């Protein structure tokens, strides 16, 4: 089959944009470049792989898992069913955290830990943007850490990896704690494509969605230096509850909340200069 015939085939079952994305990925070109190869014959192995991916997409598998990677902050990160698909809001968490680090700390030679790292996109991006940071990626899932390790290797980023349940029983202290933890309530309605594909361990956090925040904030005083930053991505209705929790533990710290580009409360920054 030719490139053109494969695009026509794919468009019967899925959106044309996704059909082109899958084929472009298999051919190692940009989607826009496919126009230059319409009459080119495609190897049978790639044809079969393409049809398998089209079928997976037809069966409601996320495009990011079908392709196997996602662009985050300008870098390609491998993703699979063992890790959450990185979202735009998390890029905003990273951007804001970099700004706070510059504001709070006179030196960039800091220890940073990314809790519930998943694909490693947060911690690896911080390290790539500021090579002086000493970054640790932590996750309770061995399978997620394998993905994070592969991403760190592919992106030539030196980080430490730890399998652990948040900060429990750790010894080290850090200047920056950052996390996009599970925050969905047990009975909360979410998109079927998310519920049926992404790891529930990385989605759900108890009856009120606050289990991981409680765990992080309770343990944090034992693992931070006098001058610190805690950066958290949150659900859009959780700001007041999380700030209330944080104020009980850090009565002298500054609490900043930030909205995402859609105007939703999606980040909290707790810090002490």
Coordinates of C-alpha atoms in Angstrom, one line a residue:
X1 CA 0.0 0.0 0.0
X2 CA 1.1 3.6 -0.5
X3 CA 1.1 6.4 2.0
X4 CA -2.0 7.9 0.5
X5 CA -3.9 4.5 0.6
X6 CA -3.0 4.1 4.2
X7 CA -4.3 7.5 5.1
X8 CA -7.5 6.8 3.3
X9 CA -7.7 3.4 5.2
X10 CA -7.1 5.0 8.6
X11 CA -9.7 7.8 8.0
X12 CA -12.4 5.2 7.7
X13 CA -12.1 4.4 11.4
X14 CA -10.5 7.3 13.2
X15 CA -10.0 11.1 12.9
X16 CA -7.8 12.0 9.9
X17 CA -5.4 13.9 12.2
X18 CA -4.8 10.8 14.3
X19 CA -4.4 8.6 11.3
X20 CA -1.7 10.9 9.9
X21 CA 0.0 11.1 13.3
X22 CA 0.3 7.4 13.6
X23 CA 1.6 6.9 10.0
X24 CA 4.0 9.8 10.4
X25 CA 5.4 8.3 13.6
X26 CA 5.9 4.9 11.9
X27 CA 7.7 6.6 9.0
X28 CA 9.8 8.9 11.1
X29 CA 8.5 12.1 9.5
X30 CA 6.4 15.1 10.5
X31 CA 2.7 14.7 9.8
X32 CA 2.8 17.7 7.4
X33 CA 5.6 16.0 5.4
X34 CA 3.3 13.1 4.5
X35 CA 2.1 15.1 1.5
X36 CA 5.6 14.7 0.0
X37 CA 5.3 10.9 0.1
X38 CA 1.7 10.1 -0.9
X39 CA 2.7 7.8 -3.8
X40 CA 5.5 6.1 -1.8
X41 CA 5.1 2.3 -1.2
X42 CA 5.2 1.3 2.5
X43 CA 6.8 -1.9 3.8
X44 CA 4.4 -4.6 4.8
X45 CA 5.7 -4.6 8.4
X46 CA 4.8 -0.9 8.8
X47 CA 1.4 -1.5 7.1
X48 CA 0.5 -4.2 9.6
X49 CA 1.8 -2.1 12.5
X50 CA -0.2 0.9 11.2
X51 CA -3.4 -1.2 11.0
X52 CA -2.9 -2.5 14.5
X53 CA -2.5 1.0 15.9
X54 CA -5.6 2.2 14.0
X55 CA -7.5 -0.7 15.5
X56 CA -6.2 0.2 19.0
X57 CA -7.4 3.8 18.5
X58 CA -10.7 2.6 17.2
X59 CA -11.1 0.6 20.5
X60 CA -10.7 3.9 22.5
X61 CA -7.1 3.6 23.4
X62 CA -5.5 7.1 23.9
X63 CA -3.5 8.3 21.0
X64 CA -0.5 9.0 23.3
X65 CA -0.4 5.3 24.3
X66 CA -0.9 4.2 20.7
X67 CA 2.1 6.2 19.5
X68 CA 4.0 5.6 22.7
X69 CA 5.3 9.1 23.3
X70 CA 4.1 12.6 24.1
X71 CA 5.7 16.0 23.8
X72 CA 6.2 17.7 27.2
X73 CA 7.9 21.0 27.5
X74 CA 9.6 20.5 24.1
X75 CA 10.9 17.0 24.8
X76 CA 9.6 13.6 23.7
X77 CA 8.7 11.4 26.7
X78 CA 7.9 7.7 26.4
X79 CA 4.5 6.8 27.9
X80 CA 2.5 3.6 28.3
X81 CA -0.3 2.2 30.4
X82 CA 1.9 2.2 33.5
X83 CA 2.1 6.0 33.7
X84 CA -0.3 9.0 33.3
X85 CA -0.3 10.9 30.1
X86 CA 1.3 14.3 30.9
X87 CA -1.0 17.3 30.5
X88 CA -0.6 20.9 29.6
X89 CA -1.4 21.9 33.2
X90 CA 1.7 20.0 34.4
X91 CA 3.8 22.0 32.0
X92 CA 2.5 25.1 33.8
X93 CA 3.4 23.5 37.2
X94 CA 7.0 23.1 35.9
X95 CA 7.2 26.6 34.5
X96 CA 5.9 28.2 37.7
X97 CA 8.2 26.1 39.9
X98 CA 11.3 27.2 37.9
X99 CA 10.2 30.8 38.5
X100 CA 9.8 30.2 42.3
X101 CA 13.2 28.5 42.5
X102 CA 14.8 31.5 41.0
X103 CA 12.9 33.8 43.4
X104 CA 13.4 31.9 46.6
X105 CA 16.9 30.4 46.4
X106 CA 20.1 32.5 45.9
X107 CA 21.8 29.3 44.7
X108 CA 20.5 26.8 42.1
X109 CA 22.6 24.0 43.7
X110 CA 19.4 22.5 45.2
X111 CA 18.0 19.1 46.0
X112 CA 14.7 18.4 44.4
X113 CA 12.4 15.4 44.7
X114 CA 9.5 14.6 42.3
X115 CA 6.9 12.5 44.1
X116 CA 4.8 10.1 42.1
X117 CA 7.0 10.8 39.1
X118 CA 5.3 8.5 36.6
X119 CA 7.0 9.1 33.3
X120 CA 9.5 11.4 35.0
X121 CA 8.4 14.4 32.9
X122 CA 8.4 16.9 35.8
X123 CA 11.7 16.0 37.4
X124 CA 13.5 15.4 34.1
X125 CA 12.3 18.7 32.7
X126 CA 13.4 20.6 35.8
X127 CA 16.9 19.0 35.5
X128 CA 17.1 19.8 31.7
X129 CA 16.1 23.4 32.4
X130 CA 18.5 23.8 35.3
X131 CA 21.4 21.3 35.2
X132 CA 22.6 22.4 38.7
X133 CA 19.6 20.8 40.3
X134 CA 20.1 17.5 42.1
X135 CA 16.9 15.7 41.1
X136 CA 15.3 12.5 42.5
X137 CA 12.4 10.8 40.9
X138 CA 10.2 8.7 43.2
X139 CA 7.3 6.4 42.5
X140 CA 5.6 3.5 44.3
X141 CA 5.3 1.7 41.0
X142 CA 8.3 -0.3 39.7
X143 CA 6.8 -0.2 36.2
X144 CA 6.4 3.5 36.2
X145 CA 10.0 3.9 37.4
X146 CA 11.2 1.8 34.5
X147 CA 9.5 4.3 32.1
X148 CA 11.0 7.2 34.0
X149 CA 14.5 5.6 33.8
X150 CA 14.2 5.1 30.1
X151 CA 13.1 8.7 29.6
X152 CA 16.0 10.0 31.7
X153 CA 18.4 7.8 29.6
X154 CA 16.9 8.9 26.2
X155 CA 17.0 12.6 27.2
X156 CA 20.5 12.2 28.6
X157 CA 19.5 13.5 32.1
X158 CA 21.2 12.4 35.2
X159 CA 18.7 11.8 38.0
X160 CA 18.3 9.5 41.0
X161 CA 15.4 7.0 41.0
X162 CA 13.7 5.6 44.2
X163 CA 10.8 3.2 44.6
X164 CA 8.9 4.3 47.7
X165 CA 5.5 5.3 49.0
X166 CA 5.9 9.1 48.9
X167 CA 8.3 10.4 51.6
X168 CA 7.7 7.6 54.1
X169 CA 10.9 6.3 55.7
X170 CA 13.2 8.5 53.6
X171 CA 16.3 10.0 55.3
X172 CA 17.4 12.8 53.0
X173 CA 16.2 16.4 53.1
X174 CA 15.3 18.5 50.1
X175 CA 15.0 22.1 49.1
X176 CA 12.1 21.5 46.7
X177 CA 9.3 18.9 46.8
X178 CA 7.2 18.8 43.7
X179 CA 4.3 16.5 42.9
X180 CA 1.3 15.9 40.6
X181 CA -0.2 13.2 42.8
X182 CA -3.4 11.3 42.4
X183 CA -6.3 13.6 43.4
X184 CA -9.5 12.1 42.0
X185 CA -12.2 11.1 44.5
X186 CA -13.1 7.4 44.6
X187 CA -16.6 8.0 43.2
X188 CA -15.9 11.0 41.0
X189 CA -17.0 10.8 37.3
X190 CA -14.1 11.1 34.9
X191 CA -13.8 10.6 31.1
X192 CA -14.2 7.0 30.1
X193 CA -11.0 7.0 28.0
X194 CA -9.1 8.1 31.1
X195 CA -10.9 5.7 33.5
X196 CA -10.4 2.7 31.2
X197 CA -6.8 3.2 30.2
X198 CA -4.7 5.2 32.6
X199 CA -3.4 3.6 35.8
X200 CA -5.9 3.9 38.7
X201 CA -3.0 4.0 41.2
X202 CA -2.0 7.4 39.6
X203 CA -5.6 8.7 39.5
X204 CA -7.6 8.0 42.6
X205 CA -6.8 9.2 46.2
X206 CA -9.5 8.2 48.6
X207 CA -13.0 9.3 49.3
X208 CA -12.1 13.1 49.2
X209 CA -9.2 12.9 46.7
X210 CA -6.9 14.3 49.4
X211 CA -5.1 11.2 50.6
X212 CA -1.8 11.9 48.8
X213 CA -1.7 15.6 49.9
X214 CA -2.3 14.6 53.5
X215 CA 0.6 12.0 53.2
X216 CA 3.0 14.5 51.5
X217 CA 2.3 17.4 53.9
X218 CA 2.4 15.3 57.0
X219 CA 5.8 13.9 56.1
X220 CA 7.3 17.0 54.5
X221 CA 8.5 18.7 57.7
X222 CA 11.0 15.8 58.2
X223 CA 12.3 16.1 54.7
X224 CA 12.8 19.8 54.0
X225 CA 15.4 22.4 54.8
X226 CA 14.7 25.7 56.6
X227 CA 14.3 27.4 53.2
X228 CA 12.0 25.3 51.1
X229 CA 9.4 25.1 48.3
X230 CA 6.6 22.6 48.0
X231 CA 4.9 22.7 44.6
X232 CA 1.7 20.8 44.1
X233 CA -0.7 20.2 41.1
X234 CA -4.3 20.0 42.4
X235 CA -7.8 19.3 41.3
X236 CA -9.7 22.5 40.5
X237 CA -12.0 22.3 43.5
X238 CA -9.4 21.4 46.1
X239 CA -7.6 24.7 46.7
X240 CA -9.3 25.6 50.0
X241 CA -8.9 22.1 51.5
X242 CA -5.3 21.8 50.7
X243 CA -4.4 25.2 51.9
X244 CA -6.2 24.5 55.2
X245 CA -4.1 21.3 55.6
X246 CA -0.9 23.1 54.7
X247 CA -1.5 26.0 57.1
X248 CA -1.9 23.6 60.0
X249 CA 1.5 22.1 59.3
X250 CA 3.4 25.2 58.0
X251 CA 1.8 28.2 59.9
X252 CA 4.6 30.5 59.0
X253 CA 4.9 29.6 55.3
X254 CA 3.6 31.6 52.3
X255 CA 0.7 29.9 50.4
X256 CA 0.3 30.8 46.8
X257 CA -2.3 29.3 44.5
X258 CA -2.1 29.7 40.7
X259 CA -4.7 29.2 38.0
X260 CA -4.0 27.4 34.8
X261 CA -4.5 29.0 31.3
X262 CA -8.2 28.0 31.5
X263 CA -8.7 30.0 34.7
X264 CA -9.0 27.0 37.0
X265 CA -7.2 26.7 40.4
X266 CA -4.7 24.0 39.6
X267 CA -1.5 24.7 41.5
X268 CA -0.4 25.5 45.1
X269 CA 3.0 26.7 46.1
X270 CA 4.1 26.5 49.8
X271 CA 7.4 28.2 50.6
X272 CA 9.6 29.8 53.2
X273 CA 12.5 32.1 52.2

